[in-house]
Tab-separated table of C-alpha atoms in Angstrom:
chain	number	residue	atom	x	y	z
C	1	MET	CA	-1.349	11.107	16.149
C	2	SER	CA	-3.037	14.298	17.253
C	3	ARG	CA	-6.883	14.493	16.959
C	4	GLU	CA	-6.408	16.893	13.970
C	5	ASP	CA	-3.301	16.539	11.813
C	6	ALA	CA	-3.005	18.970	9.001
C	7	ARG	CA	0.014	17.406	7.292
C	8	PRO	CA	-0.361	16.708	3.604
C	9	ARG	CA	-1.310	13.105	2.658
C	10	ARG	CA	-0.289	10.888	-0.175
C	11	VAL	CA	-3.800	9.820	-1.676
C	12	ILE	CA	-4.691	7.458	-4.481
C	13	VAL	CA	-8.110	8.120	-5.947
C	14	ALA	CA	-9.734	5.316	-7.918
C	15	ILE	CA	-12.684	6.343	-10.202
C	16	ASN	CA	-15.323	4.007	-11.355
C	17	PRO	CA	-14.793	3.447	-15.123
C	18	SER	CA	-18.588	3.717	-15.772
C	19	ALA	CA	-18.747	7.084	-14.132
C	20	SER	CA	-16.538	8.595	-16.719
C	21	PHE	CA	-19.818	9.973	-18.606
C	22	GLY	CA	-22.984	11.453	-17.680
C	23	ALA	CA	-24.083	13.401	-14.535
C	24	LYS	CA	-21.439	11.775	-12.310
C	25	SER	CA	-18.429	12.426	-14.716
C	26	THR	CA	-17.398	15.521	-12.726
C	27	VAL	CA	-17.285	13.790	-9.118
C	28	GLY	CA	-13.864	12.366	-9.578
C	29	PRO	CA	-12.113	15.353	-11.022
C	30	ALA	CA	-13.752	17.672	-8.426
C	31	LEU	CA	-12.450	15.441	-5.600
C	32	VAL	CA	-8.914	15.440	-7.020
C	33	GLN	CA	-9.037	19.210	-7.337
C	34	THR	CA	-10.286	19.767	-3.795
C	35	LEU	CA	-7.617	17.354	-2.277
C	36	ARG	CA	-4.874	19.004	-4.295
C	37	ALA	CA	-6.005	22.413	-3.290
C	38	SER	CA	-5.682	21.258	0.373
C	39	GLY	CA	-2.073	20.330	-0.331
C	40	HIS	CA	-2.466	16.638	-0.608
C	41	ASP	CA	-0.308	14.657	-3.104
C	42	VAL	CA	-3.014	12.922	-5.201
C	43	THR	CA	-2.718	10.135	-7.873
C	44	SER	CA	-5.912	9.746	-9.898
C	45	LEU	CA	-6.513	6.281	-11.445
C	46	THR	CA	-8.851	6.320	-14.474
C	47	GLU	CA	-8.969	3.161	-16.472
C	48	PRO	CA	-11.251	1.995	-19.338
C	49	ASP	CA	-12.579	-1.178	-17.312
C	50	PHE	CA	-12.566	-2.601	-13.946
C	51	GLU	CA	-9.734	-5.170	-14.679
C	52	GLN	CA	-7.232	-2.573	-15.627
C	53	LEU	CA	-8.292	-0.411	-12.611
C	54	ILE	CA	-7.711	-3.187	-10.283
C	55	ALA	CA	-4.245	-3.771	-11.695
C	56	SER	CA	-3.474	-0.171	-11.390
C	57	ALA	CA	-4.831	0.036	-7.863
C	58	GLU	CA	-2.845	-2.978	-6.760
C	59	ARG	CA	0.458	-1.362	-8.011
C	60	ALA	CA	-0.516	1.981	-6.325
C	61	ILE	CA	-1.274	0.315	-2.967
C	62	ARG	CA	1.987	-1.562	-2.833
C	63	SER	CA	3.573	1.940	-2.459
C	64	LYS	CA	1.694	2.214	0.838
C	65	PRO	CA	-0.148	5.517	0.457
C	66	ASP	CA	-1.813	7.351	3.388
C	67	ALA	CA	-5.203	6.560	1.836
C	68	PHE	CA	-6.979	4.876	-1.104
C	69	VAL	CA	-10.128	6.606	-2.057
C	70	VAL	CA	-12.887	5.348	-4.303
C	71	VAL	CA	-15.322	7.319	-6.468
C	72	GLY	CA	-18.361	5.407	-7.217
C	73	GLY	CA	-20.927	3.036	-5.572
C	74	ASP	CA	-20.918	-0.144	-3.580
C	75	GLY	CA	-19.095	-2.104	-6.360
C	76	MET	CA	-16.177	0.283	-5.903
C	77	VAL	CA	-16.361	-0.288	-2.041
C	78	ASN	CA	-16.219	-3.924	-2.763
C	79	LEU	CA	-13.103	-3.456	-5.015
C	80	ALA	CA	-11.474	-1.489	-2.194
C	81	ALA	CA	-12.428	-3.970	0.576
C	82	ASN	CA	-10.784	-6.766	-1.463
C	83	LEU	CA	-7.546	-4.612	-1.994
C	84	LEU	CA	-7.365	-3.270	1.534
C	85	ALA	CA	-8.691	-5.942	4.000
C	86	ARG	CA	-6.026	-6.677	6.602
C	87	THR	CA	-3.722	-3.858	5.433
C	88	LYS	CA	-2.975	-0.530	7.145
C	89	VAL	CA	-4.018	1.701	4.263
C	90	PRO	CA	-7.497	3.416	4.957
C	91	MET	CA	-10.412	3.433	2.533
C	92	GLY	CA	-12.133	6.715	1.611
C	93	LEU	CA	-15.320	6.949	-0.141
C	94	VAL	CA	-17.031	9.567	-2.259
C	95	PRO	CA	-20.296	7.872	-3.137
C	96	SER	CA	-21.641	8.469	-6.742
C	97	GLY	CA	-23.426	5.181	-7.493
C	98	THR	CA	-27.117	4.237	-7.366
C	99	GLY	CA	-27.294	2.326	-3.968
C	100	ASN	CA	-24.431	3.913	-1.964
C	101	ASP	CA	-25.359	1.631	0.944
C	102	MET	CA	-22.039	1.571	2.563
C	103	ALA	CA	-21.838	5.218	2.631
C	104	ARG	CA	-25.287	5.165	4.351
C	105	GLY	CA	-23.809	2.670	6.921
C	106	LEU	CA	-20.733	4.727	7.596
C	107	GLY	CA	-22.551	8.142	7.955
C	108	ILE	CA	-21.046	9.583	4.759
C	109	PRO	CA	-23.278	12.085	2.851
C	110	HIS	CA	-24.769	9.730	0.194
C	111	ASP	CA	-26.938	12.142	-1.877
C	112	ASP	CA	-24.700	15.293	-1.799
C	113	THR	CA	-21.261	14.720	-3.552
C	114	GLU	CA	-19.921	18.151	-2.548
C	115	ALA	CA	-20.794	17.362	1.119
C	116	ALA	CA	-19.085	13.971	0.737
C	117	ILE	CA	-15.939	15.472	-0.706
C	118	ARG	CA	-15.826	17.880	2.213
C	119	HIS	CA	-16.328	15.068	4.625
C	120	LEU	CA	-13.434	13.093	3.113
C	121	ASP	CA	-11.256	16.178	3.234
C	122	ALA	CA	-11.861	16.549	6.775
C	123	ALA	CA	-11.419	12.899	7.562
C	124	LEU	CA	-8.016	12.930	5.988
C	125	ARG	CA	-6.832	15.085	9.043
C	126	ARG	CA	-8.114	12.488	11.596
C	127	PRO	CA	-7.084	8.879	12.569
C	128	PRO	CA	-9.075	6.384	10.527
C	129	ARG	CA	-11.887	4.360	11.970
C	130	THR	CA	-11.520	0.599	12.166
C	131	ILE	CA	-14.437	-1.517	11.127
C	132	ASP	CA	-15.172	-5.295	10.330
C	133	ALA	CA	-15.226	-6.983	7.034
C	134	ALA	CA	-16.467	-10.371	6.120
C	135	VAL	CA	-14.385	-12.994	4.101
C	136	MET	CA	-16.203	-15.364	1.804
C	137	ARG	CA	-14.931	-18.742	0.821
C	138	PHE	CA	-16.339	-20.592	-2.145
C	139	ALA	CA	-15.473	-22.610	-5.225
C	140	ASP	CA	-14.824	-20.630	-8.414
C	141	ALA	CA	-17.790	-21.286	-10.865
C	142	LYS	CA	-15.445	-21.798	-13.840
C	143	THR	CA	-12.468	-23.559	-12.432
C	144	GLY	CA	-13.661	-25.027	-9.223
C	145	ALA	CA	-10.604	-23.692	-7.329
C	146	ALA	CA	-11.063	-22.662	-3.714
C	147	THR	CA	-11.404	-18.841	-3.715
C	148	GLU	CA	-11.511	-16.085	-1.094
C	149	LYS	CA	-13.036	-12.715	-1.460
C	150	TRP	CA	-14.129	-9.975	0.948
C	151	PHE	CA	-17.245	-7.818	1.336
C	152	ALA	CA	-17.836	-4.807	3.524
C	153	CYS	CA	-21.649	-4.113	3.517
C	154	MET	CA	-23.969	-7.075	2.787
C	155	LEU	CA	-24.207	-10.488	0.936
C	156	SER	CA	-27.514	-11.435	-0.472
C	157	ALA	CA	-28.491	-15.058	-1.467
C	158	GLY	CA	-32.238	-14.923	-2.229
C	159	PHE	CA	-34.952	-13.075	-4.054
C	160	ASP	CA	-32.898	-9.920	-4.164
C	161	ALA	CA	-29.846	-11.754	-5.644
C	162	ILE	CA	-32.177	-13.367	-8.251
C	163	VAL	CA	-33.385	-9.917	-9.258
C	164	ASN	CA	-29.742	-8.765	-9.494
C	165	GLU	CA	-28.947	-11.669	-11.814
C	166	ARG	CA	-32.081	-10.848	-13.847
C	167	ALA	CA	-31.122	-7.114	-14.166
C	168	ASN	CA	-27.508	-7.894	-15.335
C	169	HIS	CA	-29.128	-9.688	-18.348
C	170	LEU	CA	-31.486	-6.907	-19.270
C	171	ARG	CA	-30.109	-4.355	-21.762
C	172	HIS	CA	-32.880	-1.857	-21.179
C	173	PRO	CA	-33.961	0.163	-19.505
C	174	LYS	CA	-30.889	1.956	-17.822
C	175	GLY	CA	-30.404	2.844	-14.337
C	176	ALA	CA	-32.697	2.026	-11.514
C	177	SER	CA	-35.491	1.285	-13.750
C	178	ARG	CA	-33.754	-1.897	-15.001
C	179	TYR	CA	-33.900	-3.263	-11.368
C	180	ILE	CA	-37.587	-2.282	-11.024
C	181	LEU	CA	-38.431	-4.260	-14.288
C	182	ALA	CA	-36.262	-7.201	-13.048
C	183	MET	CA	-38.021	-7.269	-9.849
C	184	LEU	CA	-41.448	-7.309	-11.547
C	185	ILE	CA	-40.318	-10.109	-13.799
C	186	GLU	CA	-39.123	-12.300	-11.008
C	187	LEU	CA	-42.003	-11.563	-8.807
C	188	LEU	CA	-44.165	-13.300	-11.314
C	189	LYS	CA	-42.061	-16.330	-10.792
C	190	LEU	CA	-41.763	-15.945	-6.976
C	191	LYS	CA	-41.397	-19.268	-5.279
C	192	PRO	CA	-39.777	-20.539	-2.093
C	193	ILE	CA	-35.981	-21.484	-2.049
C	194	SER	CA	-34.768	-24.469	-0.074
C	195	TYR	CA	-31.839	-23.536	2.166
C	196	ARG	CA	-29.360	-25.264	4.349
C	197	LEU	CA	-27.728	-22.767	6.870
C	198	GLU	CA	-25.096	-23.239	9.479
C	199	ILE	CA	-25.068	-20.299	11.844
C	200	ASP	CA	-22.047	-20.667	14.205
C	201	GLY	CA	-22.605	-24.468	14.065
C	202	ARG	CA	-26.259	-24.522	14.425
C	203	VAL	CA	-28.026	-26.073	11.499
C	204	LEU	CA	-31.145	-24.672	10.013
C	205	GLU	CA	-32.832	-26.225	7.017
C	206	THR	CA	-35.738	-24.091	5.884
C	207	PRO	CA	-37.513	-22.703	2.813
C	208	ALA	CA	-37.188	-19.023	2.498
C	209	SER	CA	-37.766	-16.183	0.030
C	210	LEU	CA	-34.540	-14.494	1.021
C	211	VAL	CA	-31.431	-14.906	3.137
C	212	ALA	CA	-28.847	-12.151	3.531
C	213	ILE	CA	-25.820	-11.502	5.658
C	214	GLY	CA	-25.314	-7.865	6.971
C	215	ASN	CA	-22.163	-6.268	8.110
C	216	ALA	CA	-23.940	-2.822	7.596
C	217	ILE	CA	-27.632	-2.203	7.615
C	218	SER	CA	-28.932	-1.989	4.005
C	219	LEU	CA	-28.624	-2.847	0.410
C	220	GLY	CA	-30.291	-1.893	-2.866
C	221	GLY	CA	-30.348	1.863	-2.073
C	222	GLY	CA	-31.595	2.018	1.548
C	223	MET	CA	-33.398	-1.306	2.046
C	224	LYS	CA	-32.645	-1.789	5.768
C	225	LEU	CA	-32.660	-5.502	5.782
C	226	THR	CA	-30.498	-5.899	8.845
C	227	PRO	CA	-31.432	-2.504	10.603
C	228	ASP	CA	-29.497	-3.296	13.827
C	229	ALA	CA	-26.207	-4.338	12.165
C	230	LYS	CA	-23.089	-2.521	13.368
C	231	VAL	CA	-19.911	-2.396	11.313
C	232	ASP	CA	-17.631	-2.572	14.296
C	233	ASP	CA	-19.222	-5.137	16.727
C	234	GLY	CA	-17.437	-8.127	15.568
C	235	MET	CA	-20.577	-9.741	14.457
C	236	LEU	CA	-22.755	-10.321	11.362
C	237	ASP	CA	-26.673	-10.281	11.117
C	238	VAL	CA	-28.219	-12.983	9.140
C	239	ALA	CA	-31.704	-12.189	7.838
C	240	VAL	CA	-34.017	-15.074	7.030
C	241	VAL	CA	-37.472	-14.190	5.462
C	242	GLN	CA	-39.811	-17.150	5.252
C	243	PRO	CA	-41.644	-17.810	2.094
C	244	LEU	CA	-43.957	-15.100	0.928
C	245	SER	CA	-46.745	-15.036	-1.646
C	246	ARG	CA	-46.695	-12.242	-4.255
C	247	LEU	CA	-49.108	-10.269	-2.205
C	248	GLY	CA	-47.304	-10.859	1.033
C	249	PHE	CA	-44.044	-9.667	-0.705
C	250	LEU	CA	-45.843	-6.507	-1.840
C	251	LYS	CA	-47.209	-5.781	1.613
C	252	LEU	CA	-43.970	-6.275	3.389
C	253	PHE	CA	-41.635	-4.640	0.823
C	254	PRO	CA	-42.236	-1.013	1.828
C	255	SER	CA	-41.497	-1.627	5.522
C	256	VAL	CA	-37.894	-2.696	4.544
C	257	PHE	CA	-36.948	0.854	3.737
C	258	LYS	CA	-37.862	1.712	7.510
C	259	GLY	CA	-36.271	-1.549	8.914
C	260	THR	CA	-39.747	-2.224	10.542
C	261	HIS	CA	-40.067	-5.507	8.660
C	262	VAL	CA	-38.196	-7.291	11.391
C	263	ARG	CA	-41.488	-7.036	13.463
C	264	ASP	CA	-42.984	-9.479	11.137
C	265	LYS	CA	-43.131	-12.893	12.403
C	266	ARG	CA	-41.893	-14.325	9.125
C	267	VAL	CA	-38.612	-12.399	9.432
C	268	ALA	CA	-35.793	-13.678	11.733
C	269	ILE	CA	-32.358	-12.025	12.352
C	270	TYR	CA	-29.614	-14.099	13.727
C	271	PRO	CA	-26.275	-12.715	15.033
C	272	ALA	CA	-23.346	-14.742	13.798
C	273	LYS	CA	-19.679	-14.955	13.477
C	274	ARG	CA	-19.685	-17.718	10.885
C	275	VAL	CA	-22.243	-18.773	8.403
C	276	ARG	CA	-22.519	-21.207	5.637
C	277	ILE	CA	-25.353	-21.073	3.049
C	278	GLU	CA	-26.382	-23.852	0.757
C	279	ALA	CA	-29.026	-23.338	-1.952
C	280	ASP	CA	-29.550	-23.195	-5.662
C	281	VAL	CA	-28.966	-19.494	-5.860
C	282	VAL	CA	-26.080	-17.114	-6.988
C	283	ALA	CA	-24.663	-14.919	-4.147
C	284	TYR	CA	-24.123	-11.224	-4.519
C	285	ALA	CA	-22.039	-9.143	-2.276
C	286	ASP	CA	-21.862	-5.300	-2.141
C	287	GLY	CA	-24.017	-5.481	-5.318
C	288	GLU	CA	-21.417	-7.519	-7.133
C	289	ARG	CA	-21.835	-11.129	-8.380
C	290	VAL	CA	-19.801	-13.662	-6.307
C	291	ALA	CA	-20.626	-17.187	-7.248
C	292	PRO	CA	-23.311	-19.834	-6.942
C	293	LEU	CA	-23.789	-21.265	-3.568
C	294	PRO	CA	-22.542	-22.936	-1.225
C	295	ILE	CA	-20.592	-20.163	0.405
C	296	ASP	CA	-18.821	-19.828	3.779
C	297	VAL	CA	-18.785	-16.388	5.346
C	298	GLU	CA	-16.842	-15.292	8.489
C	299	VAL	CA	-16.532	-11.879	10.059
C	300	VAL	CA	-13.036	-10.548	10.500
C	301	PRO	CA	-13.085	-7.797	13.280
C	302	GLY	CA	-11.175	-4.703	12.562
C	303	ALA	CA	-10.206	-5.933	9.123
C	304	LEU	CA	-10.751	-2.533	7.356
C	305	ARG	CA	-9.728	0.968	8.113
C	306	VAL	CA	-12.030	3.774	6.854
C	307	LEU	CA	-11.995	7.547	6.558
C	308	ALA	CA	-15.489	7.995	8.055
């Protein structure tokens, strides 16, 4: 394929069901309109809930489109990763969520949807980029059956996952404020978590406040927990934060947004291809609930194609 290829593409656009109202409700239609104006054959998937969206997306992907584009946040990236890993269909992304960490990691405009739409339109004319993804293996919490899922950005299994779990049980307030409230609630109960980690065969048993596995650099809307992670180096970065007091947490927390927390002696980053985490915690990946630990994670180089 030439460096720039102006041929029309057959594109599937999947829109987050929760983005069908409010300020983000116009992003999906604007994207579809722009791509059609550029001559592309566009099918828009808008379903009332995620289950129906996944079913529609699976059917659409079986037709082998030239691209599968998601409109939403990291949860939609997770949906796409699980549908597209190890296929030849590339993922496109127009971020319109609250965190948009995968967009940050891929260099896609994450705070300007018009710029993101232009970025995608241009990327459709170029060959897709190949990046890594991580496969998770664990026991289903309800059935106990062996289960396999993928993530593209980051897995969290510590204080941040506990905050996510708390936020999911709060009805109010809405938006980012709910996570701030959840963090304050859990900070009052902050205590070390006992972990058993296997990192490429090396066993590490340690108390910690947080363990996360990054394919990309950030989670939670720009917290650069694994600031040196690269999405295409065939490796994962395992962040281990030793136990923190409430005051210690509050002092360290602001530095996470710059990635400078890694200079603190209580923070360690381990490169790895395979990781097993055991602890009494629920894991989250790309902001989505996965399952209670233990969980095995393995990087799969070049598993995902992206338009970025």
